[in-house]
Amino acid sequence: MIDAHHPAVASGGHAHVFLGAAHERNERRTWLVISLTATMMVVEITAGYAYGSMALIADGWHMSTHAAAMLIAALAYLYARRHASNPRFTFGTGKLGDLGGFASAVVLALIALLIGWESVQRFRSPVPIDFQMAIGVAVIGLVVNLLSAWLLRDDHHHGHGQDHHHGHGHHRHGGDNNLRAAYLHVLADALTSVLAIGALLGGSLYGWLWLDPAMGIVGALVIARWSWGLIRDAGSVLVDYMPPAEDLPQEIRGAIENDVDRITDLHVWQLGPGHHGAIVSIVTAHPEAPSHYRAKLAHIHDLSHVTVEVEPAA
């Protein structure tokens, strides 16, 4: 939680920097994975056309779109970091990652459509395949994808390095959707590589040429499902939707409400990975300063920005 002791806070004020704790680490690794992906993209596309493998060509071409989508993620990280203290962003730049994740998810959906279409076309017009060379390149692509996935793993899921369940089974939905988008693009690459290897082995051993485009269609369906999940989650953050499993509003009410104090209006939304904001309107027979009620919420680590309104009971 960012408070009045944060270095970005001006005297007498408070910060609006709501970036994830691993923001710069994720940014660096995203740029590194873009370099790896772009290099492997060129190799696979070239080899796919040279050896006649639709699975390999599909893997290479959708790698190119993944590289572009991950560029969206990298630029979102860069822009959010550089403008984190810009006062024109009223609640900081934490949501830029969700905007980047949403855009990447749309690209992922288009990739699924492209792979599906190309695979259907290959069903109608099969071409000869140099299986041995194509398998070798696909294996190299899989290794690169697995390395990239390892680099983009989210081992800072909780944002602050804290246990946000607080030992009470609470649910938190504050992950980095920008990192998740980049990870899913790499995972889609890895899936396509695995399917390509399986299709090429089947074609090589049993002459099942139909397996190559069939695997392309299977991959397209799985990638489309991942895309929908990311669109749903990133979109929810952008429109300030609180998932039913998110119990932060109930936790706020539990900390504030008693026989004297009653919350009459409550708004909770995500500001960035691991950061939430809240506006709390309280009616009480014994009004206290807003700082009194904010202190009651200090133990909720995900709550980074709180506005309290106190009204005396009639």
mmCIF file of C-alpha atoms in Angstrom:
data_model
loop_
_atom_site.group_PDB
_atom_site.id
_atom_site.type_symbol
_atom_site.label_atom_id
_atom_site.label_comp_id
_atom_site.label_asym_id
_atom_site.label_seq_id
_atom_site.Cartn_x
_atom_site.Cartn_y
_atom_site.Cartn_z
ATOM 1 C CA MET A 1 0.000 0.000 0.000
ATOM 2 C CA ILE A 2 1.268 3.477 -0.879
ATOM 3 C CA ASP A 3 0.856 5.963 1.933
ATOM 4 C CA ALA A 4 2.151 9.320 3.103
ATOM 5 C CA HIS A 5 5.642 7.870 3.629
ATOM 6 C CA HIS A 6 6.062 6.909 -0.029
ATOM 7 C CA PRO A 7 8.952 8.825 -1.705
ATOM 8 C CA ALA A 8 6.638 10.046 -4.459
ATOM 9 C CA VAL A 9 4.372 11.791 -1.967
ATOM 10 C CA ALA A 10 4.624 15.530 -1.776
ATOM 11 C CA SER A 11 4.566 17.164 1.627
ATOM 12 C CA GLY A 12 1.034 17.181 2.980
ATOM 13 C CA GLY A 13 -0.336 15.024 0.158
ATOM 14 C CA HIS A 14 -0.289 11.437 -0.964
ATOM 15 C CA ALA A 15 0.901 9.511 -3.991
ATOM 16 C CA HIS A 16 -1.183 8.194 -6.868
ATOM 17 C CA VAL A 17 1.429 5.711 -8.077
ATOM 18 C CA PHE A 18 -0.414 2.405 -8.373
ATOM 19 C CA LEU A 19 2.006 0.268 -10.394
ATOM 20 C CA GLY A 20 2.632 -3.373 -9.565
ATOM 21 C CA ALA A 21 5.558 -4.171 -7.264
ATOM 22 C CA ALA A 22 7.301 -6.058 -10.108
ATOM 23 C CA HIS A 23 6.562 -3.441 -12.773
ATOM 24 C CA GLU A 24 10.142 -2.716 -13.883
ATOM 25 C CA ARG A 25 11.160 -6.376 -13.694
ATOM 26 C CA ASN A 26 8.204 -7.363 -15.878
ATOM 27 C CA GLU A 27 8.998 -4.573 -18.334
ATOM 28 C CA ARG A 28 12.624 -5.711 -18.757
ATOM 29 C CA ARG A 29 11.650 -9.331 -19.258
ATOM 30 C CA THR A 30 8.959 -8.441 -21.763
ATOM 31 C CA TRP A 31 11.513 -6.637 -23.954
ATOM 32 C CA LEU A 32 13.841 -9.642 -23.714
ATOM 33 C CA VAL A 33 11.079 -12.049 -24.748
ATOM 34 C CA ILE A 34 10.174 -9.806 -27.694
ATOM 35 C CA SER A 35 13.758 -10.148 -28.950
ATOM 36 C CA LEU A 36 13.669 -13.951 -28.584
ATOM 37 C CA THR A 37 10.248 -14.206 -30.248
ATOM 38 C CA ALA A 38 11.166 -11.990 -33.208
ATOM 39 C CA THR A 39 14.306 -14.025 -33.878
ATOM 40 C CA MET A 40 12.474 -17.361 -33.743
ATOM 41 C CA MET A 41 9.661 -15.941 -35.870
ATOM 42 C CA VAL A 42 12.035 -15.316 -38.774
ATOM 43 C CA VAL A 43 13.544 -18.810 -38.447
ATOM 44 C CA GLU A 44 10.169 -20.604 -38.369
ATOM 45 C CA ILE A 45 8.567 -18.722 -41.235
ATOM 46 C CA THR A 46 11.600 -19.283 -43.428
ATOM 47 C CA ALA A 47 11.789 -22.978 -42.524
ATOM 48 C CA GLY A 48 8.039 -23.472 -42.901
ATOM 49 C CA TYR A 49 8.006 -22.258 -46.484
ATOM 50 C CA ALA A 50 11.249 -24.117 -47.257
ATOM 51 C CA TYR A 51 9.975 -27.452 -45.893
ATOM 52 C CA GLY A 52 6.261 -27.116 -46.692
ATOM 53 C CA SER A 53 4.811 -27.359 -43.158
ATOM 54 C CA MET A 54 1.574 -25.482 -42.525
ATOM 55 C CA ALA A 55 1.938 -26.051 -38.783
ATOM 56 C CA LEU A 56 5.409 -24.498 -38.895
ATOM 57 C CA ILE A 57 4.280 -21.556 -41.049
ATOM 58 C CA ALA A 58 1.310 -20.973 -38.737
ATOM 59 C CA ASP A 59 3.604 -21.069 -35.723
ATOM 60 C CA GLY A 60 5.985 -18.571 -37.322
ATOM 61 C CA TRP A 61 3.319 -16.146 -38.529
ATOM 62 C CA HIS A 62 1.378 -16.107 -35.317
ATOM 63 C CA MET A 63 4.714 -15.638 -33.543
ATOM 64 C CA SER A 64 4.996 -12.373 -35.487
ATOM 65 C CA THR A 65 1.623 -11.213 -34.214
ATOM 66 C CA HIS A 66 2.594 -12.332 -30.712
ATOM 67 C CA ALA A 67 5.743 -10.217 -30.973
ATOM 68 C CA ALA A 68 3.572 -7.241 -31.969
ATOM 69 C CA ALA A 69 1.156 -7.922 -29.117
ATOM 70 C CA MET A 70 3.988 -8.179 -26.621
ATOM 71 C CA LEU A 71 5.242 -4.859 -27.956
ATOM 72 C CA ILE A 72 1.903 -3.445 -26.798
ATOM 73 C CA ALA A 73 2.615 -4.852 -23.329
ATOM 74 C CA ALA A 74 6.162 -3.457 -23.266
ATOM 75 C CA LEU A 75 5.041 0.001 -24.380
ATOM 76 C CA ALA A 76 2.240 -0.019 -21.794
ATOM 77 C CA TYR A 77 4.805 -0.761 -19.076
ATOM 78 C CA LEU A 78 7.095 1.977 -20.395
ATOM 79 C CA TYR A 79 4.382 4.640 -20.655
ATOM 80 C CA ALA A 80 2.845 3.775 -17.269
ATOM 81 C CA ARG A 81 6.234 4.027 -15.557
ATOM 82 C CA ARG A 82 7.212 7.312 -17.187
ATOM 83 C CA HIS A 83 3.870 8.968 -16.429
ATOM 84 C CA ALA A 84 3.232 7.394 -13.025
ATOM 85 C CA SER A 85 3.434 10.790 -11.275
ATOM 86 C CA ASN A 86 1.650 12.792 -13.972
ATOM 87 C CA PRO A 87 -1.196 14.604 -12.144
ATOM 88 C CA ARG A 88 -3.367 14.465 -15.271
ATOM 89 C CA PHE A 89 -3.842 10.769 -14.548
ATOM 90 C CA THR A 90 -6.227 11.317 -11.641
ATOM 91 C CA PHE A 91 -5.769 7.836 -10.192
ATOM 92 C CA GLY A 92 -2.336 7.068 -11.624
ATOM 93 C CA THR A 93 -1.353 4.899 -14.576
ATOM 94 C CA GLY A 94 -1.924 1.471 -13.017
ATOM 95 C CA LYS A 95 -4.774 0.636 -15.403
ATOM 96 C CA LEU A 96 -2.634 1.117 -18.508
ATOM 97 C CA GLY A 97 -1.469 -2.450 -18.057
ATOM 98 C CA ASP A 98 -5.074 -3.646 -18.220
ATOM 99 C CA LEU A 99 -5.636 -1.549 -21.338
ATOM 100 C CA GLY A 100 -2.549 -3.149 -22.907
ATOM 101 C CA GLY A 101 -3.736 -6.590 -21.803
ATOM 102 C CA PHE A 102 -7.169 -6.011 -23.338
ATOM 103 C CA ALA A 103 -5.619 -4.938 -26.653
ATOM 104 C CA SER A 104 -3.296 -7.957 -26.620
ATOM 105 C CA ALA A 105 -6.239 -10.251 -25.943
ATOM 106 C CA VAL A 106 -8.013 -8.909 -29.037
ATOM 107 C CA VAL A 107 -4.854 -9.611 -31.067
ATOM 108 C CA LEU A 108 -4.796 -13.119 -29.575
ATOM 109 C CA ALA A 109 -8.372 -13.675 -30.776
ATOM 110 C CA LEU A 110 -7.417 -12.523 -34.289
ATOM 111 C CA ILE A 111 -4.458 -14.922 -34.214
ATOM 112 C CA ALA A 112 -6.819 -17.789 -33.397
ATOM 113 C CA LEU A 113 -9.032 -16.846 -36.354
ATOM 114 C CA LEU A 114 -6.017 -16.605 -38.669
ATOM 115 C CA ILE A 115 -4.641 -19.992 -37.661
ATOM 116 C CA GLY A 116 -8.076 -21.602 -38.004
ATOM 117 C CA TRP A 117 -8.593 -20.105 -41.465
ATOM 118 C CA GLU A 118 -5.148 -21.118 -42.714
ATOM 119 C CA SER A 119 -5.657 -24.643 -41.397
ATOM 120 C CA VAL A 120 -8.996 -25.003 -43.185
ATOM 121 C CA GLN A 121 -7.363 -23.805 -46.394
ATOM 122 C CA ARG A 122 -4.604 -26.401 -45.969
ATOM 123 C CA PHE A 123 -7.241 -29.125 -45.584
ATOM 124 C CA ARG A 124 -8.506 -28.148 -49.020
ATOM 125 C CA SER A 125 -5.067 -27.762 -50.616
ATOM 126 C CA PRO A 126 -2.442 -29.995 -48.920
ATOM 127 C CA VAL A 127 1.235 -29.566 -49.833
ATOM 128 C CA PRO A 128 4.291 -31.885 -49.473
ATOM 129 C CA ILE A 129 6.143 -31.593 -46.139
ATOM 130 C CA ASP A 130 9.815 -32.166 -45.326
ATOM 131 C CA PHE A 131 9.053 -33.726 -41.961
ATOM 132 C CA GLN A 132 12.531 -34.141 -40.487
ATOM 133 C CA MET A 133 13.676 -30.560 -41.045
ATOM 134 C CA ALA A 134 10.312 -29.143 -39.994
ATOM 135 C CA ILE A 135 10.319 -31.146 -36.744
ATOM 136 C CA GLY A 136 13.818 -29.907 -35.923
ATOM 137 C CA VAL A 137 12.820 -26.258 -36.319
ATOM 138 C CA ALA A 138 9.591 -26.774 -34.352
ATOM 139 C CA VAL A 139 11.546 -28.270 -31.439
ATOM 140 C CA ILE A 140 13.846 -25.251 -31.405
ATOM 141 C CA GLY A 141 10.790 -22.998 -31.402
ATOM 142 C CA LEU A 142 9.322 -24.893 -28.444
ATOM 143 C CA VAL A 143 12.542 -24.466 -26.452
ATOM 144 C CA VAL A 144 12.504 -20.714 -27.112
ATOM 145 C CA ASN A 145 8.832 -20.534 -26.103
ATOM 146 C CA LEU A 146 9.418 -22.412 -22.852
ATOM 147 C CA LEU A 147 12.335 -20.120 -22.005
ATOM 148 C CA SER A 148 10.148 -17.095 -22.718
ATOM 149 C CA ALA A 149 7.328 -18.495 -20.573
ATOM 150 C CA TRP A 150 9.792 -18.984 -17.711
ATOM 151 C CA LEU A 151 10.946 -15.371 -18.036
ATOM 152 C CA LEU A 152 7.358 -14.100 -17.964
ATOM 153 C CA ARG A 153 6.110 -16.299 -15.120
ATOM 154 C CA ASP A 154 4.148 -14.281 -12.579
ATOM 155 C CA ASP A 155 5.892 -14.991 -9.276
ATOM 156 C CA HIS A 156 4.672 -11.626 -7.910
ATOM 157 C CA HIS A 157 0.988 -12.446 -8.252
ATOM 158 C CA HIS A 158 0.045 -10.627 -5.061
ATOM 159 C CA GLY A 159 1.543 -7.335 -6.114
ATOM 160 C CA HIS A 160 3.103 -6.303 -2.796
ATOM 161 C CA GLY A 161 4.853 -9.463 -1.720
ATOM 162 C CA GLN A 162 2.224 -9.782 1.015
ATOM 163 C CA ASP A 163 -0.160 -12.620 1.758
ATOM 164 C CA HIS A 164 -3.358 -10.904 0.720
ATOM 165 C CA HIS A 165 -5.534 -13.687 1.975
ATOM 166 C CA HIS A 166 -4.733 -12.593 5.542
ATOM 167 C CA GLY A 167 -5.336 -16.146 6.712
ATOM 168 C CA HIS A 168 -9.114 -15.837 6.308
ATOM 169 C CA GLY A 169 -9.659 -17.266 2.838
ATOM 170 C CA HIS A 170 -10.262 -13.858 1.237
ATOM 171 C CA HIS A 171 -10.266 -13.601 -2.558
ATOM 172 C CA ARG A 172 -8.175 -11.032 -4.406
ATOM 173 C CA HIS A 173 -8.258 -10.245 -8.122
ATOM 174 C CA GLY A 174 -5.415 -7.779 -8.569
ATOM 175 C CA GLY A 175 -3.043 -9.563 -10.920
ATOM 176 C CA ASP A 176 -1.022 -7.928 -13.693
ATOM 177 C CA ASN A 177 -3.161 -8.435 -16.818
ATOM 178 C CA ASN A 178 -0.445 -6.872 -18.972
ATOM 179 C CA LEU A 179 2.040 -9.553 -17.898
ATOM 180 C CA ARG A 180 -0.651 -12.201 -18.217
ATOM 181 C CA ALA A 181 -1.284 -11.100 -21.809
ATOM 182 C CA ALA A 182 2.393 -11.399 -22.714
ATOM 183 C CA TYR A 183 2.553 -14.784 -20.956
ATOM 184 C CA LEU A 184 -0.501 -16.087 -22.824
ATOM 185 C CA HIS A 185 1.011 -15.055 -26.154
ATOM 186 C CA VAL A 186 4.142 -17.040 -25.321
ATOM 187 C CA LEU A 187 2.031 -19.940 -24.060
ATOM 188 C CA ALA A 188 0.062 -19.895 -27.314
ATOM 189 C CA ASP A 189 3.392 -20.090 -29.168
ATOM 190 C CA ALA A 190 4.419 -23.082 -27.058
ATOM 191 C CA LEU A 191 1.065 -24.813 -27.604
ATOM 192 C CA THR A 192 1.295 -24.324 -31.359
ATOM 193 C CA SER A 193 4.848 -25.687 -31.333
ATOM 194 C CA VAL A 194 3.750 -28.797 -29.415
ATOM 195 C CA LEU A 195 0.838 -29.356 -31.790
ATOM 196 C CA ALA A 196 3.096 -28.795 -34.786
ATOM 197 C CA ILE A 197 5.572 -31.383 -33.503
ATOM 198 C CA GLY A 198 2.754 -33.869 -32.892
ATOM 199 C CA ALA A 199 1.288 -33.290 -36.341
ATOM 200 C CA LEU A 200 4.666 -33.609 -38.060
ATOM 201 C CA LEU A 201 5.490 -36.821 -36.175
ATOM 202 C CA GLY A 202 2.122 -38.305 -37.100
ATOM 203 C CA GLY A 203 2.587 -37.322 -40.724
ATOM 204 C CA SER A 204 6.119 -38.654 -40.802
ATOM 205 C CA LEU A 205 5.364 -42.026 -39.168
ATOM 206 C CA TYR A 206 1.901 -42.802 -40.513
ATOM 207 C CA GLY A 207 1.431 -40.493 -43.495
ATOM 208 C CA TRP A 208 -1.397 -38.605 -41.766
ATOM 209 C CA LEU A 209 -1.105 -35.341 -43.673
ATOM 210 C CA TRP A 210 -4.539 -34.283 -42.410
ATOM 211 C CA LEU A 211 -3.119 -34.134 -38.862
ATOM 212 C CA ASP A 212 -1.106 -30.993 -39.685
ATOM 213 C CA PRO A 213 -4.101 -28.695 -40.362
ATOM 214 C CA ALA A 214 -6.201 -30.528 -37.751
ATOM 215 C CA MET A 215 -3.717 -29.570 -35.055
ATOM 216 C CA GLY A 216 -3.870 -25.998 -36.320
ATOM 217 C CA ILE A 217 -7.637 -25.948 -35.710
ATOM 218 C CA VAL A 218 -7.247 -27.432 -32.213
ATOM 219 C CA GLY A 219 -4.652 -24.776 -31.379
ATOM 220 C CA ALA A 220 -6.921 -22.027 -32.697
ATOM 221 C CA LEU A 221 -9.776 -23.149 -30.421
ATOM 222 C CA VAL A 222 -7.564 -23.277 -27.310
ATOM 223 C CA ILE A 223 -6.029 -19.857 -28.048
ATOM 224 C CA ALA A 224 -9.508 -18.383 -28.588
ATOM 225 C CA ARG A 225 -10.550 -19.633 -25.159
ATOM 226 C CA TRP A 226 -7.486 -18.032 -23.515
ATOM 227 C CA SER A 227 -8.230 -14.809 -25.372
ATOM 228 C CA TRP A 228 -11.794 -14.677 -24.086
ATOM 229 C CA GLY A 229 -10.659 -15.153 -20.481
ATOM 230 C CA LEU A 230 -8.176 -12.279 -20.769
ATOM 231 C CA ILE A 231 -10.691 -9.992 -22.514
ATOM 232 C CA ARG A 232 -13.181 -10.680 -19.710
ATOM 233 C CA ASP A 233 -10.727 -10.036 -16.858
ATOM 234 C CA ALA A 234 -8.941 -6.992 -18.316
ATOM 235 C CA GLY A 235 -12.250 -5.519 -19.496
ATOM 236 C CA SER A 236 -13.694 -5.914 -16.000
ATOM 237 C CA VAL A 237 -10.897 -3.774 -14.562
ATOM 238 C CA LEU A 238 -11.330 -1.109 -17.255
ATOM 239 C CA VAL A 239 -15.052 -0.683 -16.507
ATOM 240 C CA ASP A 240 -14.548 -0.917 -12.703
ATOM 241 C CA TYR A 241 -16.447 -4.205 -12.388
ATOM 242 C CA MET A 242 -15.885 -6.109 -9.150
ATOM 243 C CA PRO A 243 -16.030 -9.905 -9.651
ATOM 244 C CA PRO A 244 -18.489 -11.752 -7.366
ATOM 245 C CA ALA A 245 -15.599 -13.620 -5.728
ATOM 246 C CA GLU A 246 -13.923 -10.346 -4.685
ATOM 247 C CA ASP A 247 -14.732 -9.836 -1.015
ATOM 248 C CA LEU A 248 -12.986 -6.496 -0.493
ATOM 249 C CA PRO A 249 -16.316 -4.590 -0.111
ATOM 250 C CA GLN A 250 -17.413 -7.044 2.589
ATOM 251 C CA GLU A 251 -14.057 -6.690 4.324
ATOM 252 C CA ILE A 252 -14.410 -2.898 4.338
ATOM 253 C CA ARG A 253 -17.901 -3.133 5.793
ATOM 254 C CA GLY A 254 -16.689 -5.572 8.424
ATOM 255 C CA ALA A 255 -13.937 -3.172 9.498
ATOM 256 C CA ILE A 256 -16.154 -0.062 9.680
ATOM 257 C CA GLU A 257 -19.708 -0.999 10.545
ATOM 258 C CA ASN A 258 -20.916 -1.486 14.113
ATOM 259 C CA ASP A 259 -23.890 -0.442 16.249
ATOM 260 C CA VAL A 260 -23.000 3.234 15.763
ATOM 261 C CA ASP A 261 -21.326 3.523 12.358
ATOM 262 C CA ARG A 262 -23.132 2.491 9.165
ATOM 263 C CA ILE A 263 -21.882 2.606 5.558
ATOM 264 C CA THR A 264 -24.549 4.079 3.295
ATOM 265 C CA ASP A 265 -22.556 4.233 0.052
ATOM 266 C CA LEU A 266 -19.480 2.228 -0.964
ATOM 267 C CA HIS A 267 -17.500 2.207 -4.224
ATOM 268 C CA VAL A 268 -14.497 -0.112 -4.691
ATOM 269 C CA TRP A 269 -12.440 -0.462 -7.854
ATOM 270 C CA GLN A 270 -9.007 -1.620 -9.016
ATOM 271 C CA LEU A 271 -6.366 1.077 -9.552
ATOM 272 C CA GLY A 272 -3.564 -1.201 -10.734
ATOM 273 C CA PRO A 273 -2.027 -4.617 -10.006
ATOM 274 C CA GLY A 274 -2.534 -5.227 -6.297
ATOM 275 C CA HIS A 275 -4.017 -1.759 -5.709
ATOM 276 C CA HIS A 276 -7.655 -0.860 -5.035
ATOM 277 C CA GLY A 277 -9.399 2.416 -4.333
ATOM 278 C CA ALA A 278 -12.505 2.972 -2.229
ATOM 279 C CA ILE A 279 -14.989 5.767 -1.552
ATOM 280 C CA VAL A 280 -16.790 5.193 1.750
ATOM 281 C CA SER A 281 -19.796 7.200 2.958
ATOM 282 C CA ILE A 282 -20.522 6.734 6.659
ATOM 283 C CA VAL A 283 -23.512 7.812 8.746
ATOM 284 C CA THR A 284 -22.865 7.771 12.494
ATOM 285 C CA ALA A 285 -24.306 9.077 15.727
ATOM 286 C CA HIS A 286 -20.789 9.892 16.932
ATOM 287 C CA PRO A 287 -18.802 11.363 14.002
ATOM 288 C CA GLU A 288 -15.021 11.089 14.052
ATOM 289 C CA ALA A 289 -12.384 12.560 11.754
ATOM 290 C CA PRO A 290 -11.946 10.680 8.425
ATOM 291 C CA SER A 291 -8.488 9.580 9.597
ATOM 292 C CA HIS A 292 -10.183 7.552 12.349
ATOM 293 C CA TYR A 293 -12.033 5.435 9.794
ATOM 294 C CA ARG A 294 -9.054 5.162 7.463
ATOM 295 C CA ALA A 295 -7.060 3.747 10.364
ATOM 296 C CA LYS A 296 -9.656 0.979 10.692
ATOM 297 C CA LEU A 297 -8.921 0.002 7.080
ATOM 298 C CA ALA A 298 -5.121 0.188 7.329
ATOM 299 C CA HIS A 299 -4.750 -3.602 7.677
ATOM 300 C CA ILE A 300 -6.242 -4.222 4.207
ATOM 301 C CA HIS A 301 -3.075 -4.316 2.107
ATOM 302 C CA ASP A 302 -4.823 -4.114 -1.300
ATOM 303 C CA LEU A 303 -6.542 -0.869 -0.317
ATOM 304 C CA SER A 304 -4.198 1.858 -1.572
ATOM 305 C CA HIS A 305 -6.453 4.936 -1.859
ATOM 306 C CA VAL A 306 -9.403 5.649 0.442
ATOM 307 C CA THR A 307 -11.786 8.623 0.471
ATOM 308 C CA VAL A 308 -14.044 8.842 3.527
ATOM 309 C CA GLU A 309 -17.201 10.930 3.868
ATOM 310 C CA VAL A 310 -18.760 11.204 7.349
ATOM 311 C CA GLU A 311 -22.336 12.399 7.990
ATOM 312 C CA PRO A 312 -23.939 12.729 11.445
ATOM 313 C CA ALA A 313 -27.023 10.593 11.932
ATOM 314 C CA ALA A 314 -30.317 12.440 11.993
#
